XYZ file of C-alpha atoms in Angstrom:
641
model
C 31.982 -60.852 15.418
C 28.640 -61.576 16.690
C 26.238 -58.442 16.433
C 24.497 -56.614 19.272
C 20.817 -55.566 18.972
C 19.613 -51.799 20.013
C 16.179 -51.854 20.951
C 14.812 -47.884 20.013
C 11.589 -46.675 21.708
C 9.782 -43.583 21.191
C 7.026 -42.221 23.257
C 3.874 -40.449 21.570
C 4.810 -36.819 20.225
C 2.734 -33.638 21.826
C 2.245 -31.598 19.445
C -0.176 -30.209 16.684
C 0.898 -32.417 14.273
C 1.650 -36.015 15.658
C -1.932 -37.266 17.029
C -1.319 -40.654 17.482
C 1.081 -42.961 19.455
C 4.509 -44.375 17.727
C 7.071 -47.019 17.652
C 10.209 -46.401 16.206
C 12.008 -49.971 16.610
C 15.791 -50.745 15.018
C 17.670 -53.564 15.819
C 21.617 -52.277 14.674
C 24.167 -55.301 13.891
C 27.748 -53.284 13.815
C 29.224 -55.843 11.530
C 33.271 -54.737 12.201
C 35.578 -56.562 9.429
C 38.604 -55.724 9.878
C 40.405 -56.136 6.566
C 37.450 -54.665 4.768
C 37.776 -51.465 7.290
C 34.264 -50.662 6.852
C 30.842 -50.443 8.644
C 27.678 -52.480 7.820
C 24.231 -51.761 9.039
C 21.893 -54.623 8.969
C 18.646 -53.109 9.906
C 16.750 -56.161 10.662
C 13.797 -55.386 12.280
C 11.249 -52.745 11.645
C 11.531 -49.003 11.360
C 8.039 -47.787 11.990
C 8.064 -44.098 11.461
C 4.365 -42.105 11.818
C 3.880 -39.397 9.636
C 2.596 -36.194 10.583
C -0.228 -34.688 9.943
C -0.704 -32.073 7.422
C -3.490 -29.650 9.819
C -6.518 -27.469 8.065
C -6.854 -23.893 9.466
C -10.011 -22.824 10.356
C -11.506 -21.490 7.558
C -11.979 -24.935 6.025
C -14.793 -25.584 8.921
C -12.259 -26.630 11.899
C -13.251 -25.623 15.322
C -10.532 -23.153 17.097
C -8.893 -25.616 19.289
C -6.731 -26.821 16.940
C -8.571 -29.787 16.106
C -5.647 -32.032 13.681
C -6.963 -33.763 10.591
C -5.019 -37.204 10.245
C -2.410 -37.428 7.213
C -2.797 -40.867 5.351
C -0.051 -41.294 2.744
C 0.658 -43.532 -0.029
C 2.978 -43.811 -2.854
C 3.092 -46.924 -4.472
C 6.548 -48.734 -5.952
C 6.054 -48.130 -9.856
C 8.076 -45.688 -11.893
C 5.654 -42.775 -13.100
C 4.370 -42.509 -9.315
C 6.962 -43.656 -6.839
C 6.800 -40.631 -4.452
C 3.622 -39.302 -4.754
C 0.478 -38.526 -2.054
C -3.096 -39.112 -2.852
C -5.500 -36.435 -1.420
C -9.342 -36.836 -1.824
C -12.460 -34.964 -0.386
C -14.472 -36.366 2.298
C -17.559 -34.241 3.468
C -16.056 -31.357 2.021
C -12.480 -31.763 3.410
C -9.500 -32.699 2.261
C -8.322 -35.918 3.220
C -5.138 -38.198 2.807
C -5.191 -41.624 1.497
C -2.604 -44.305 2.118
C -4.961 -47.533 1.414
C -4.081 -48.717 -1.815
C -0.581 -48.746 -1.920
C 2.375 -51.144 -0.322
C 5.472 -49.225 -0.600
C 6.772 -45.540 -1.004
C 10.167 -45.021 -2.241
C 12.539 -43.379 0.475
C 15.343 -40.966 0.277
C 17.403 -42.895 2.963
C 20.492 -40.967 4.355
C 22.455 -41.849 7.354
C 25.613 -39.501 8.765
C 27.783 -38.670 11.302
C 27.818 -35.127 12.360
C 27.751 -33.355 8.729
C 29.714 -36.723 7.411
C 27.749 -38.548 5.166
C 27.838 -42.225 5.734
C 25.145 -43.593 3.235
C 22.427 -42.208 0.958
C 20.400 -44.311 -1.324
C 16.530 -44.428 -2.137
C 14.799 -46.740 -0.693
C 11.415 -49.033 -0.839
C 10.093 -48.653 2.674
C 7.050 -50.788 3.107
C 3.441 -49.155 4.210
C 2.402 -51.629 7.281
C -1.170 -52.857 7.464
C -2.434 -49.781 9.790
C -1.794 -47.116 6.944
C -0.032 -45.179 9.173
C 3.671 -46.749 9.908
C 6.449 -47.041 7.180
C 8.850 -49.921 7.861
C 12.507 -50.919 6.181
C 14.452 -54.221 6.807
C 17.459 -54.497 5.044
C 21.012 -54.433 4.909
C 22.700 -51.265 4.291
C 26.591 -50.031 3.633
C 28.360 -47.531 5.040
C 31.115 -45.597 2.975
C 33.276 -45.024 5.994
C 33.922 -46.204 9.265
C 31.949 -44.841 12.278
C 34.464 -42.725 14.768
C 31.452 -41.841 17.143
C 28.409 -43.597 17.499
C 26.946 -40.812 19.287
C 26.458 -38.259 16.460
C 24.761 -40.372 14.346
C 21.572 -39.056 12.443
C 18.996 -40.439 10.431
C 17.558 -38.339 7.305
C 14.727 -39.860 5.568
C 12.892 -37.755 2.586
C 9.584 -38.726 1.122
C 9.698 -36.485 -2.305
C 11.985 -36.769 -5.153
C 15.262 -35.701 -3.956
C 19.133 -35.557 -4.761
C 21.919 -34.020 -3.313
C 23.097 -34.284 0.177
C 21.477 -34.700 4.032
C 22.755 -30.806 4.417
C 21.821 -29.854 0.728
C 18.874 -31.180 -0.581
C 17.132 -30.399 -4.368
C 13.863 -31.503 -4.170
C 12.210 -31.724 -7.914
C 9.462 -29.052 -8.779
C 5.536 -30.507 -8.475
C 4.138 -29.305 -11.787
C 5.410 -29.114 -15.205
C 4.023 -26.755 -18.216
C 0.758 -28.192 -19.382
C -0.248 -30.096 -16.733
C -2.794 -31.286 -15.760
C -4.637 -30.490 -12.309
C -7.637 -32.476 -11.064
C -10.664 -31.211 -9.151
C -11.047 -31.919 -5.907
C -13.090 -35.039 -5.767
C -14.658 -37.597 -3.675
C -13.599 -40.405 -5.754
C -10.969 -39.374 -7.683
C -7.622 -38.437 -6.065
C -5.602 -35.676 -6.580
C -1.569 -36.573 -6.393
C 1.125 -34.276 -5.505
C 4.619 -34.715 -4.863
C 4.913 -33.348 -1.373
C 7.890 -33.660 0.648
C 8.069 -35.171 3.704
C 11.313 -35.147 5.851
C 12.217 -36.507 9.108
C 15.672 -36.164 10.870
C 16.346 -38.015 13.433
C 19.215 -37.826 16.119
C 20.276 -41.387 17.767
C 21.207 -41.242 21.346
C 21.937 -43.666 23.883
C 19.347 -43.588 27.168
C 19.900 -45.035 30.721
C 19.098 -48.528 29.799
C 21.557 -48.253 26.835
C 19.154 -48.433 24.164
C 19.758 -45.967 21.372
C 16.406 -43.768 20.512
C 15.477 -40.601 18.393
C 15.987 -37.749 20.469
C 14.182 -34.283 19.920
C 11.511 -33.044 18.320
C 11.966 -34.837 14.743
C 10.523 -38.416 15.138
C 8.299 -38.011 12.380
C 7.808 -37.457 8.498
C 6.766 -33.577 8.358
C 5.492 -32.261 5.560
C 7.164 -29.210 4.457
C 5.799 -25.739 2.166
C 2.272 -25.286 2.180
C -0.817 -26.680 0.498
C -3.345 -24.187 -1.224
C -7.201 -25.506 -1.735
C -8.257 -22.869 -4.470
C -11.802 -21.345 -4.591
C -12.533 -19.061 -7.656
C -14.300 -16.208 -7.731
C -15.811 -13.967 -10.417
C -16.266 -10.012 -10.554
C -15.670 -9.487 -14.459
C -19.488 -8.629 -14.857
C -20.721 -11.536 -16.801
C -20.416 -15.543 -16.365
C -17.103 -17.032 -17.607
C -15.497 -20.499 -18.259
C -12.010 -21.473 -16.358
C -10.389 -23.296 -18.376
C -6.944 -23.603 -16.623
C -4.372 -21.081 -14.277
C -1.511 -20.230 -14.448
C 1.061 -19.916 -11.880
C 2.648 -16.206 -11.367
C 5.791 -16.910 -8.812
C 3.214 -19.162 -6.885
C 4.397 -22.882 -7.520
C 8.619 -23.298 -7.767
C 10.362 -25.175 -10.397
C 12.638 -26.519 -7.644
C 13.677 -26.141 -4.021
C 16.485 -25.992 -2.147
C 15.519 -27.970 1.419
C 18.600 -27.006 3.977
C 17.913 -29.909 6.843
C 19.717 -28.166 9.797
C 18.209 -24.743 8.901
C 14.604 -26.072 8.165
C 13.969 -23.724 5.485
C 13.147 -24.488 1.554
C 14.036 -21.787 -0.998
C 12.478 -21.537 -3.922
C 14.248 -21.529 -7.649
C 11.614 -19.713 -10.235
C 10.420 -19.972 -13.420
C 11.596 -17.811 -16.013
C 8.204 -17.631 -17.546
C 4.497 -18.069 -15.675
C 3.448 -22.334 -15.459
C 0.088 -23.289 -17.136
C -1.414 -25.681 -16.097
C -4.900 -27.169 -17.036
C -8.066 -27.761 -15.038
C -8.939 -31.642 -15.542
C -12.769 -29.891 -16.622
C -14.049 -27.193 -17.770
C -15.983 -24.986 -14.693
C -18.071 -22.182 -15.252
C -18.296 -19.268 -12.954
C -21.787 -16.727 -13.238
C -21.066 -13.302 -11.898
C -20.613 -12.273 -8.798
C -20.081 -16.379 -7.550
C -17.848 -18.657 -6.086
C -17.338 -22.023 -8.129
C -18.716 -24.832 -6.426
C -15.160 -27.100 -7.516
C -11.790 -26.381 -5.931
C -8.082 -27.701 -6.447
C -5.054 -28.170 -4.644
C -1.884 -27.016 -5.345
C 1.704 -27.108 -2.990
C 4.208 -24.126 -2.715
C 7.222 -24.465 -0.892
C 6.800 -21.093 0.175
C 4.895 -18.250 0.015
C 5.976 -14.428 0.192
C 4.526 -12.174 3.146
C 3.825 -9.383 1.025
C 1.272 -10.607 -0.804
C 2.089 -8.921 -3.863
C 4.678 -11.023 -5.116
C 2.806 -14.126 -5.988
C -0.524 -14.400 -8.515
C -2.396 -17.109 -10.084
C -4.073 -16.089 -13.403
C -7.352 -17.770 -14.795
C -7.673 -18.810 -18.187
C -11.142 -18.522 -19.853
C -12.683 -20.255 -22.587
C -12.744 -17.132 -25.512
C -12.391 -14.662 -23.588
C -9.519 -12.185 -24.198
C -6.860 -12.591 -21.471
C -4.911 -9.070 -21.500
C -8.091 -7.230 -19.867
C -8.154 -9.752 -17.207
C -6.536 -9.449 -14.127
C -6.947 -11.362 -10.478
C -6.536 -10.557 -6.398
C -5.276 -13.586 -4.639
C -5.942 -13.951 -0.630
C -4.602 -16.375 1.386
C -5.949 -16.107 5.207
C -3.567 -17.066 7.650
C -4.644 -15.530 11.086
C -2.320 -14.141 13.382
C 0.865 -16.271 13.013
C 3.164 -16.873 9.425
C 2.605 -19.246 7.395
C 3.202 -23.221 8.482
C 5.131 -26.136 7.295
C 2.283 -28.950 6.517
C -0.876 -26.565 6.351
C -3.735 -26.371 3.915
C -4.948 -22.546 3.759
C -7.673 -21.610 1.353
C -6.489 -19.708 -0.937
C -9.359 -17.204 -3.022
C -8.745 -15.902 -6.349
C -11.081 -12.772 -7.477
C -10.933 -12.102 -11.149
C -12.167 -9.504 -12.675
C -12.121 -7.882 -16.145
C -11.288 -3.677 -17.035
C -14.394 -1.787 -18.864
C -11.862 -0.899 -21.844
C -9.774 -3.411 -23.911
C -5.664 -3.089 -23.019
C -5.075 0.099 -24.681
C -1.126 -1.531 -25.909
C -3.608 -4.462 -27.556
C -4.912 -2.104 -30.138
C -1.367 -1.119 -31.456
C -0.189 -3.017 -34.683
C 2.722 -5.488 -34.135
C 4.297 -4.142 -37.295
C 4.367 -1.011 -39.248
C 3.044 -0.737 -43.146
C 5.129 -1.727 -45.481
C 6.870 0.203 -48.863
C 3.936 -0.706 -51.215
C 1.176 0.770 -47.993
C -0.272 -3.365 -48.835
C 0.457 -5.130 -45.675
C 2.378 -5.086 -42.030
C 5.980 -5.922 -42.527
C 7.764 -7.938 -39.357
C 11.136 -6.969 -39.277
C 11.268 -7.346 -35.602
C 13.930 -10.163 -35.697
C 16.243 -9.314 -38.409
C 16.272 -5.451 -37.987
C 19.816 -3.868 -37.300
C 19.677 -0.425 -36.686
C 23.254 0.551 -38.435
C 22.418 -1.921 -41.645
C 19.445 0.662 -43.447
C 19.481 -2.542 -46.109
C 17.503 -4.912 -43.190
C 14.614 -2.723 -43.135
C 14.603 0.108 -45.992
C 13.616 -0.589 -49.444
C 10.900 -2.785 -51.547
C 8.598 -4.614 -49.312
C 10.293 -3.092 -46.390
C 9.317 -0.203 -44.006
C 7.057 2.158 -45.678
C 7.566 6.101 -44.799
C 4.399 7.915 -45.473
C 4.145 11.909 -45.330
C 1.103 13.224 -43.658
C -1.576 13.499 -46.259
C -0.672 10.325 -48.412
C -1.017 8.557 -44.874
C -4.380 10.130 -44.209
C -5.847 9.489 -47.395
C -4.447 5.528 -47.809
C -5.257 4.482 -44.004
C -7.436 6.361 -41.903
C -10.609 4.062 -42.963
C -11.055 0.485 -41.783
C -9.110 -1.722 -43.429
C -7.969 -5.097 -43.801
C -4.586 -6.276 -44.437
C -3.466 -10.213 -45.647
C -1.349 -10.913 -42.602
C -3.959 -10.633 -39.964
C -6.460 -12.061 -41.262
C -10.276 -10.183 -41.019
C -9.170 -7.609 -38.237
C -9.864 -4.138 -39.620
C -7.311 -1.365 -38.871
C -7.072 2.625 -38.895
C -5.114 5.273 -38.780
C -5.302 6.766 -34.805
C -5.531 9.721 -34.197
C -3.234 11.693 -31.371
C -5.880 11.055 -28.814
C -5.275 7.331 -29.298
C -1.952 7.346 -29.115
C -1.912 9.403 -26.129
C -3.343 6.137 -23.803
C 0.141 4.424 -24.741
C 2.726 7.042 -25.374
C 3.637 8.736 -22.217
C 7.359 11.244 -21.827
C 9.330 11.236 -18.735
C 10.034 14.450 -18.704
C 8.281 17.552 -17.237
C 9.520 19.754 -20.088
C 11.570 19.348 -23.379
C 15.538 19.368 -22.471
C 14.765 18.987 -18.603
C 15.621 16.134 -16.414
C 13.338 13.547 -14.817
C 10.903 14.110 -12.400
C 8.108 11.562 -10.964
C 4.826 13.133 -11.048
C 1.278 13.014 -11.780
C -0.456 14.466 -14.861
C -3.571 14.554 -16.854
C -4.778 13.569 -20.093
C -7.218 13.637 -22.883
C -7.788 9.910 -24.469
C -9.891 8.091 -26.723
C -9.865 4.071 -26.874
C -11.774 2.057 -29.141
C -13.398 4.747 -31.450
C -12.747 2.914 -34.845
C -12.443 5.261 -37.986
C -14.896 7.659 -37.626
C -12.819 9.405 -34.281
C -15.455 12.189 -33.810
C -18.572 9.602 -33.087
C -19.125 7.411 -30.012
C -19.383 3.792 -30.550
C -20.942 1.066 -28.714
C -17.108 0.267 -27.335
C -16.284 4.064 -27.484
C -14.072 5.318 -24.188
C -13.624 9.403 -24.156
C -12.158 10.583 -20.828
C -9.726 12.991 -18.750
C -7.779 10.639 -17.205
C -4.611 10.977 -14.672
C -1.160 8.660 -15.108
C 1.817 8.688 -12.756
C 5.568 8.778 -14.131
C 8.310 7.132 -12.405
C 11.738 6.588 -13.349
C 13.927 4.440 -10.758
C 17.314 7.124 -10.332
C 19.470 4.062 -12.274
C 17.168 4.501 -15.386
C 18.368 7.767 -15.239
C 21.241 8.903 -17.563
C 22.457 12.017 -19.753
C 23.694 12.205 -23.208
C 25.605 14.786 -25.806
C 23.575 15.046 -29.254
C 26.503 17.162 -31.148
C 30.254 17.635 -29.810
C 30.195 20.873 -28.160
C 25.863 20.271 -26.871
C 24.879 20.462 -23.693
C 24.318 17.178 -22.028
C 21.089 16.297 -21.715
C 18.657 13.704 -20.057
C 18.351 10.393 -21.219
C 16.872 6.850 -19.860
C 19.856 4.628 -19.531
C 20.322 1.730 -21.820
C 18.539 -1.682 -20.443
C 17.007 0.311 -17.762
C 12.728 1.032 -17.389
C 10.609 4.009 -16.452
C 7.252 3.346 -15.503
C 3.688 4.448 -15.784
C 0.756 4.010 -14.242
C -2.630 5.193 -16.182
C -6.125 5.320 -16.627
C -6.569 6.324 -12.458
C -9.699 9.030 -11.871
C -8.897 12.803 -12.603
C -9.734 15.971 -10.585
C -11.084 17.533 -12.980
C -11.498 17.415 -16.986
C -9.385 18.780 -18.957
C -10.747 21.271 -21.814
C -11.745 20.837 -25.405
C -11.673 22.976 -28.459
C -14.193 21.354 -29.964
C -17.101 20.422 -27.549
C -16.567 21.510 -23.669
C -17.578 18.208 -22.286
C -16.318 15.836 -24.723
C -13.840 14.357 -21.962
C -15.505 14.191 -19.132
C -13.229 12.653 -16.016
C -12.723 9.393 -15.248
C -14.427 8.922 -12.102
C -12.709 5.717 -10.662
C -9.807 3.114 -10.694
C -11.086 -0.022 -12.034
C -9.527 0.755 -15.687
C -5.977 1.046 -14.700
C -3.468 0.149 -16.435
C 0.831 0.150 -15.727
C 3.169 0.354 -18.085
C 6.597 -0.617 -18.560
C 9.008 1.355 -21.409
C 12.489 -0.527 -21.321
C 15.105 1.146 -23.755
C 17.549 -0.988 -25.923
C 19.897 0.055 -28.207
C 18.019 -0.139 -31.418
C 14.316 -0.310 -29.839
C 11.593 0.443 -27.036
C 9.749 -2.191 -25.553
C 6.708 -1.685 -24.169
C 4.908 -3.811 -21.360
C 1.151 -3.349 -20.117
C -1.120 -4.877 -17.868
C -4.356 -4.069 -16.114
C -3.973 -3.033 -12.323
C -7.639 -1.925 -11.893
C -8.648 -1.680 -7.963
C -5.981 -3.438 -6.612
C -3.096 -1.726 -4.116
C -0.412 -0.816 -6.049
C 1.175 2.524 -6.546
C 3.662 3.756 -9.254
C 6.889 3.385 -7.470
C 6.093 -0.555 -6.645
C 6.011 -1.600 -10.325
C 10.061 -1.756 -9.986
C 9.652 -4.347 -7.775
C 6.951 -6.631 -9.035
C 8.024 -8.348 -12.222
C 5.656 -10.770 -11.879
C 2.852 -8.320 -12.898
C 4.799 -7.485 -16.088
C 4.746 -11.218 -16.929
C 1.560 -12.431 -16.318
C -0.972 -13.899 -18.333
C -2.514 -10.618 -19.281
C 0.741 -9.019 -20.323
C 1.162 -7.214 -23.586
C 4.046 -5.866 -25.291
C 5.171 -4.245 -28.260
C 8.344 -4.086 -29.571
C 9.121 -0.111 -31.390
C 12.084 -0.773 -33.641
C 13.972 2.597 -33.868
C 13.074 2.924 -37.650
C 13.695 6.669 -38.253
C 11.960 9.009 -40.108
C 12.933 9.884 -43.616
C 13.196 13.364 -44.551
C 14.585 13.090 -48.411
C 12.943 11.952 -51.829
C 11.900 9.952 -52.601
C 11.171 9.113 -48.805
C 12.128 5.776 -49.140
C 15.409 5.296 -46.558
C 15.761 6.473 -43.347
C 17.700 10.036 -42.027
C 20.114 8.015 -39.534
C 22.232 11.419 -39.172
C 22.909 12.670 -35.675
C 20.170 12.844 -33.338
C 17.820 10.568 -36.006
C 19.346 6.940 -34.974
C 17.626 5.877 -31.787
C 14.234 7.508 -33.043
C 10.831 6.202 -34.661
C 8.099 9.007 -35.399
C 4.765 7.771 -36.422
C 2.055 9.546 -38.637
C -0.981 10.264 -36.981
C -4.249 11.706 -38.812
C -4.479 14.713 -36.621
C -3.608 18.172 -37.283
C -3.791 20.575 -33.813
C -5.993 23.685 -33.593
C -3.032 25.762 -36.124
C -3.552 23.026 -38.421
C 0.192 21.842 -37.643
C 0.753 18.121 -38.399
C 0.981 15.743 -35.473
C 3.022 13.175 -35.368
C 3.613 10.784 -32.238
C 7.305 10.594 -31.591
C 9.934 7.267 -29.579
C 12.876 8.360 -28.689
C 15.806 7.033 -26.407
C 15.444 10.815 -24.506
C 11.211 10.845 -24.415
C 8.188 10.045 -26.082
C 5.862 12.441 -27.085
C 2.399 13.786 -29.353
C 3.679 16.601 -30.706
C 3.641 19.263 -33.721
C 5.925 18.658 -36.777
C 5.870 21.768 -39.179
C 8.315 19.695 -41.618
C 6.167 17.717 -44.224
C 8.630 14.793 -44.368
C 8.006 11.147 -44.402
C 6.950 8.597 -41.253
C 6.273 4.947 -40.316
C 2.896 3.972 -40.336
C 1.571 1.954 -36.982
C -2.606 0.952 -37.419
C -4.590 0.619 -34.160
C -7.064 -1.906 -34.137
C -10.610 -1.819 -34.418
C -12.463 -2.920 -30.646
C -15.934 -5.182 -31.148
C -16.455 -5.760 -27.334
């Protein structure tokens, strides 16, 4: 049977993002063979496709008429780079290249209705004006065509699988890589996806064309030109970011919906800067990079991107991210600038400064029994070179000056005292055997004071400060200590409770010593939230600096991305017991004793009681202990900046 050409035509696009004037030109041969039963397509003559324009908003110098900036694309045919885009700067803008390549590999689908008739990448080849893609080849159907009419064309420029109504486009970045400046000469390459659908209709002169809005390759998610800017007081080095919920490790592209959803990392991306670039305070860096998202969440608070700096200590760092975006949401194919503030707290993380492990048996060195402890099997972590339990004045008099120990090397330890442990050890509760009540207290605390606890150092931080309590009502739960108890309040296995510290005080709280030794914190740029999560046989405890930025105590629930960023610390309290027998060696795991670790701290109160800072599934607390039994030891670290 002797084929019959189709002659398709397609007038300019009006629109923001198709400036220029298009053919789209496809001569069809239905090849019918009969015994075969099957469709071929010979698409002999050109498909020239323009591809739209990825536009700047105006805060990258554009004027407010909606002035487009051309999209040039390339992606050469070799393996490493098939379906890649170059972008470069040119007078200070980001531009698209197409010039040096021949070829970009195609994600070529054809279907009728939501029947899929053929789907196969192709080499589409990059005509001579840099602007028009063109394919001329044969392809096969996998079925017979019942209706001409609802045929539809789905072409994806990106590194896709799946089907024309299900699409899994491949994430952009992988851990470690590598992202270039934005340069004149050298280009950056991302894989950005670039879709066009196409319906194919029949007009008066009986020529099928592309009907609708979709004639083009659209770019899809959003492009981010960085700018960095430092408020930590002093000039750093950015050595890389990382990405907090910004960039996806794969998306979801639904063709009929238009929408991409994102799939996220478990853990944040790094990703390296392709050179060093250093910041001096209170300045923008002169370099800037480009990363895509698919999407990015309205709230703002969902999403980060962390510096990294060259020796500087991450967990005090923290940044505010702005993307401007004017009145409407956020569009398909624009570059926004996106700014990222960081700045640095005035004290270290106060969770930073508690030892990973407790002392051992022998009082010689931190034991890490983190992975093998089991909480019913005493033999994991009781006896020689195991936990150590110290009673008060042996603990005193073997670690309360400076110390080193072999397994960290030359950082020098002490024993804190219960003003130290007060700026990590926060209890639920209002009052001892009542339930759980959000609120806001206040607080005597001392970080960084080294041995001598009654001097100031250099690093020295004495203040009343105020913290916030919230527990979520499913963290809330109650338990029975003895058959025939009372119940009382506990936090619920797997669940959190949440804190949120170092905010200004009212007023200062009194001192029995010296009337003004803790005078009130006066503002918020040291704050701090905290996450407890309770587990069967241990706490662990998540903290990160908030400092100035919006958040409130009953939003850390919902932002999990704080609690795993780049400044994140945690500690892991192993429910090691007390021991209250000689030769103080084993641990009391009798009745209320199992899901408990008390620590020794070298502070009596104004009686002269002992004071001992106490984990427990119920509450945490700084409390008296009139028994002179045996504790854990936990060091806190000594601060030199």
């Amino acid at each position: 049977m002797k084929g019959f050409p189709y002659n398709i035509g397609c007038k300019p696009k009006v629109g923001l993002r198709v400036p220029l004037t298009m053919t789209f030109t496809i001569h069809i041969h239905y090849l019918l063979i009969f015994r075969m039963r099957r469709f071929t397509i010979s698409i002999l003559s050109l498909i020239t496709l323009l591809l739209s324009a990825c536009t700047q908003k105006d805060d990258q110098g554009l004027d407010k008429q909606n002035k487009v900036q051309h999209l040039r694309i390339s992606a050469e045919v070799k393996a490493q780079d098939t379906r890649s885009i170059d972008y470069k700067l040119v007078n200070n803008r980001v531009r698209y290249s197409l010039g040096n390549k021949t070829q970009i590999s195609v994600y070529t689908c054809i279907y009728e209705g939501s029947r899929l008739l053929f789907n196969e990448r192709l080499n589409w080849t990059v005509k001579d004006d840099k602007k028009t893609l063109s394919f001329d080849g044969d392809i096969n159907f996998t079925a017979s065509v019942t209706n001409p009419n609802s045929l539809r064309i789905l072409a994806v420029i990106g590194d896709a699988t799946g089907t024309p109504t299900d699409l899994t486009l491949a994430p952009a970045y992988s851990e470690g890589q590598v992202i270039p400046l934005l340069s004149t000469t050298t280009p950056t390459t991302i894989n950005v996806p670039y879709i066009m659908e196409a319906k194919l209709a029949r007009d008066l002169g009986g020529h099928w064309i592309p009907q609708g809005e979709n004639k083009t390759f659209k770019p899809y998610g959003h492009l981010l030109r960085v700018r960095m800017i430092n408020k930590t007081g002093a000039a750093v080095t950015v050595t890389g970011v990382s990405s907090n919920r910004v960039l996806a490790d794969g998306i979801q592209f639904h063709p009929r919906l238009r929408e991409l959803k994102r799939k996220e990392y478990n853990t944040p991306l790094n990703l390296k800067l392709s050179r060093e670039v250093t910041i001096a305070n209170d300045q923008t860096a002169g370099e800037t990079f480009l990363l895509w998202v698919p999407r990015l969440d309205e709230s703002g608070t969902y999403h980060r991107l962390d510096l990294t700096l060259k020796d500087v200590e991450s967990s005090r760092l923290y940044t505010m991210m702005r993307i401007p975006k004017g009145t409407v949401d956020y569009m398909d194919g624009v570059i926004y600038k996106a700014e990222v503030t960081l700045y640095k707290t005035a004290i270290p993380n106060p969770l930073s400064l508690l030892s990973e492990d407790v002392i051992n048996k022998e009082g010689t060195d931190f034991v890490n029994l983190r992975n093998t402890f089991q909480i019913d099997n005493l033999a994991t972590y009781n006896g020689a070179g195991k936990v150590g339990y110290f009673k008060h004045a042996d603990a005193i008099n073997r670690f309360c000056v400076e110390d080193t120990y072999p397994s960290t090397g030359g950082v020098n330890w002490h024993l804190p005292d219960f003003f130290e442990w007060n700026t990590i050890l926060y209890d639920p509760r209002n009052a001892a055997g009542t339930g759980y009540t959000d609120r806001e207290e206040r607080v005597r605390v001392k970080v960084g004071v080294g041995s001598q606890a009654s001097l100031r150092g250099a690093y020295s931080y004495w203040k009343t400060i105020s913290y916030k309590v919230h527990i979520p009502n499913d963290a809330k739960d109650t338990y029975t200590p003895r058959p025939g108890d009372p119940a009382r309040p506990t936090i619920k296995t797997g669940k959190s409770f949440y804190i949120l510290s170092f905010a200004s005080a009212s007023v200062q709280l009194p001192d029995d010593k010296t009337p003004h030794r803790f005078p009130r914190e006066e503002t918020n740029i040291n704050r701090y939230a905290f996450r407890y999560t309770l587990h069967e046989d241990r706490f662990v405890i998540t903290c990160v600096p908030i400092g100035i930025q919006n958040i409130a105590v009953t939003d850390l629930p919902n932002l999990p991305a704080l609690f795993s960023s780049k400044a994140a610390v945690s500690r892991i309290i192993p429910f090691y017991g007390i021991s209250n027998a000689s030769p103080f060696t084993y641990k009391d795991n009798t009745a209320g004793n199992r899901r408990i670790i008390d620590y020794v701290t070298n502070t009596r109160d104004e009686t002269g009681e002992r004071i001992i800072a106490a984990f427990s599934a119920p509450t945490n607390k700084v409390l008296p202990y009139p028994l002179d039994i045996a504790f854990p030891v936990a060091l806190f670290k000594k601060v030199t900046e």
